[in-house]
mmCIF file of C-alpha atoms in Angstrom:
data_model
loop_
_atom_site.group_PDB
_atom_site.id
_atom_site.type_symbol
_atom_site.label_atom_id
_atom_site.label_comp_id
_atom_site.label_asym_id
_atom_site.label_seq_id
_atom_site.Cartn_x
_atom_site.Cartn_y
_atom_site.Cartn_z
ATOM 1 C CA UNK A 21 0.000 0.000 0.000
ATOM 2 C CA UNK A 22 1.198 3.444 -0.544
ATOM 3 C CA UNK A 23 0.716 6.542 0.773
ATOM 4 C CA UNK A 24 -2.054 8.055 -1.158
ATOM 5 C CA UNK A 25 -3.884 4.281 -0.857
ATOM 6 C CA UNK A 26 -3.077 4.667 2.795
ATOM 7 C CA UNK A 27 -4.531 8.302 3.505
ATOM 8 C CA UNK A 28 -7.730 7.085 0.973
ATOM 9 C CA UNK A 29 -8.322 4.205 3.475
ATOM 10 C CA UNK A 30 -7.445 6.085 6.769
ATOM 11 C CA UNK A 31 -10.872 6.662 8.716
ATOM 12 C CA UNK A 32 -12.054 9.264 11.016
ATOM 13 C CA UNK A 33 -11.028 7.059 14.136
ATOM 14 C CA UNK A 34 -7.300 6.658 12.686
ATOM 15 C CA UNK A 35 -7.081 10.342 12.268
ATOM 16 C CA UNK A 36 -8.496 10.985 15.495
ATOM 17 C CA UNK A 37 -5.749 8.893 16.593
ATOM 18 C CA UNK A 38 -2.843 9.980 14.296
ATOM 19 C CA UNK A 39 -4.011 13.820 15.261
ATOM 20 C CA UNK A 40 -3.718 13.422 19.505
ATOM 21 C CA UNK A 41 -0.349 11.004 19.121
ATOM 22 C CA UNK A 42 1.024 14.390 17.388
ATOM 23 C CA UNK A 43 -0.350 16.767 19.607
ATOM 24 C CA UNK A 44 1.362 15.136 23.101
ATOM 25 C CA UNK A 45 4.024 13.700 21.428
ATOM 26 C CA UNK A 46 2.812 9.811 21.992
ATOM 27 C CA UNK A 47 0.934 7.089 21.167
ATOM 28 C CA UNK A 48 -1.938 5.732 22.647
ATOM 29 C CA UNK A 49 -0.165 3.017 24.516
ATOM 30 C CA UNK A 50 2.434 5.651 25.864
ATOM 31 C CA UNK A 51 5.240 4.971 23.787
ATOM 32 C CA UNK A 52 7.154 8.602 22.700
ATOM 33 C CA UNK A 53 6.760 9.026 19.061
ATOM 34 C CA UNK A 54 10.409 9.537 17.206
ATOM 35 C CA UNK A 55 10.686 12.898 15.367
ATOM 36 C CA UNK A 56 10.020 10.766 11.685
ATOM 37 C CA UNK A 57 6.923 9.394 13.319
ATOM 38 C CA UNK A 58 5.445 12.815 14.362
ATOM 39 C CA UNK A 59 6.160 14.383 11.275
ATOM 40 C CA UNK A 60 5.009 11.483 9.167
ATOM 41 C CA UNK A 61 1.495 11.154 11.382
ATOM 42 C CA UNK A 62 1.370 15.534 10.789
ATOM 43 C CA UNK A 63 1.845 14.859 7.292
ATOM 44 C CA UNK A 64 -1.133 12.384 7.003
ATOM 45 C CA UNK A 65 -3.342 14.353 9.466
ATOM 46 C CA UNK A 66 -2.790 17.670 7.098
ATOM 47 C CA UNK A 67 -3.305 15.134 3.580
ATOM 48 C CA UNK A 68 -6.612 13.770 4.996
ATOM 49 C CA UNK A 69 -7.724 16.858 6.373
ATOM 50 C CA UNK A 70 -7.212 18.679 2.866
ATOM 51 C CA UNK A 71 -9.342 15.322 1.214
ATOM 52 C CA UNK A 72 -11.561 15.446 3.475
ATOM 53 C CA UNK A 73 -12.260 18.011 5.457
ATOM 54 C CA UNK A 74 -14.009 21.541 4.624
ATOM 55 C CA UNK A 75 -11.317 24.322 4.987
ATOM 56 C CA UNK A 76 -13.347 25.422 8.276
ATOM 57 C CA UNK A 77 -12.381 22.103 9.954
ATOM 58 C CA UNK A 78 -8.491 21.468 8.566
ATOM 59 C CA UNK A 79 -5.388 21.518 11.429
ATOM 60 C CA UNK A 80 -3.813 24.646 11.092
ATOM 61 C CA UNK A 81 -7.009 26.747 9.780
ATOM 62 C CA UNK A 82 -6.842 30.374 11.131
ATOM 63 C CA UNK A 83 -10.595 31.868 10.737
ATOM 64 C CA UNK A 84 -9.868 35.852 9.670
ATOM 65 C CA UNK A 85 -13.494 36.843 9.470
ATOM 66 C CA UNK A 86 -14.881 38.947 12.210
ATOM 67 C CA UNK A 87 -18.468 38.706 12.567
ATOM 68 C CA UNK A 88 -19.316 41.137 10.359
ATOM 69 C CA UNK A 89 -17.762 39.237 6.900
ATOM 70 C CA UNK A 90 -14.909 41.420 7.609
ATOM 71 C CA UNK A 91 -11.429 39.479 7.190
ATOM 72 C CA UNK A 92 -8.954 40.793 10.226
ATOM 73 C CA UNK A 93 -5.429 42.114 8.654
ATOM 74 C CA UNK A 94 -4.055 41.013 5.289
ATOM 75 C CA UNK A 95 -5.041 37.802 3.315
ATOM 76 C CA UNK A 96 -1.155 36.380 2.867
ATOM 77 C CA UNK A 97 -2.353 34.413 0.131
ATOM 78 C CA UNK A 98 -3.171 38.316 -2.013
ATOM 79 C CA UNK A 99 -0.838 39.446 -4.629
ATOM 80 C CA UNK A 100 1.472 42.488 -2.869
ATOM 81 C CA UNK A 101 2.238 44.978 -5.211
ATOM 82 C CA UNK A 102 5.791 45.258 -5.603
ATOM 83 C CA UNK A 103 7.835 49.064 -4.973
ATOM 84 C CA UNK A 104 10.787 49.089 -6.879
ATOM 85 C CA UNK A 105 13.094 51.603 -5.091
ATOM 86 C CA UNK A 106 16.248 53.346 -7.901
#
């Protein structure tokens, strides 16, 4: 099985799972995960939540609407216009 076949297959349980072993650091029987481990189970967490998961509900999803539809500061993700300085 690869690793698409493997995040296609994962279900909300295993992500549950993979999610909290990331977030302390350890799997459910204890047992410290390596630094590979963590950032392999992050990497499948983020790849399911981006198949998965509206953008609302992904790890790492920073909500920059106030309540009135407003978005707080600047979008990152908006072309800057560049100043070129002589």
């Amino acid at each position: 099985m690869n690793y698409e076949q493997l995040i296609e297959t994962m279900t909300p349980e295993m992500h549950r799972s993979l999610k909290l072993a990331v977030e302390i650091g350890k799997w459910p029987n204890g047992e410290r995960l390596s630094e590979e481990q963590r950032t392999l189970c992050l990497r499948a967490v983020i790849a399911y939540d981006q198949n998965r998961l509206p953008e609302s509900e992904r790890t790492g999803f920073i909500d920059r609407t106030r309540p009135d539809g407003a978005q707080h500061g600047r979008d990152p993700l908006q072309p800057q216009p560049l100043k070129i300085l002589n």
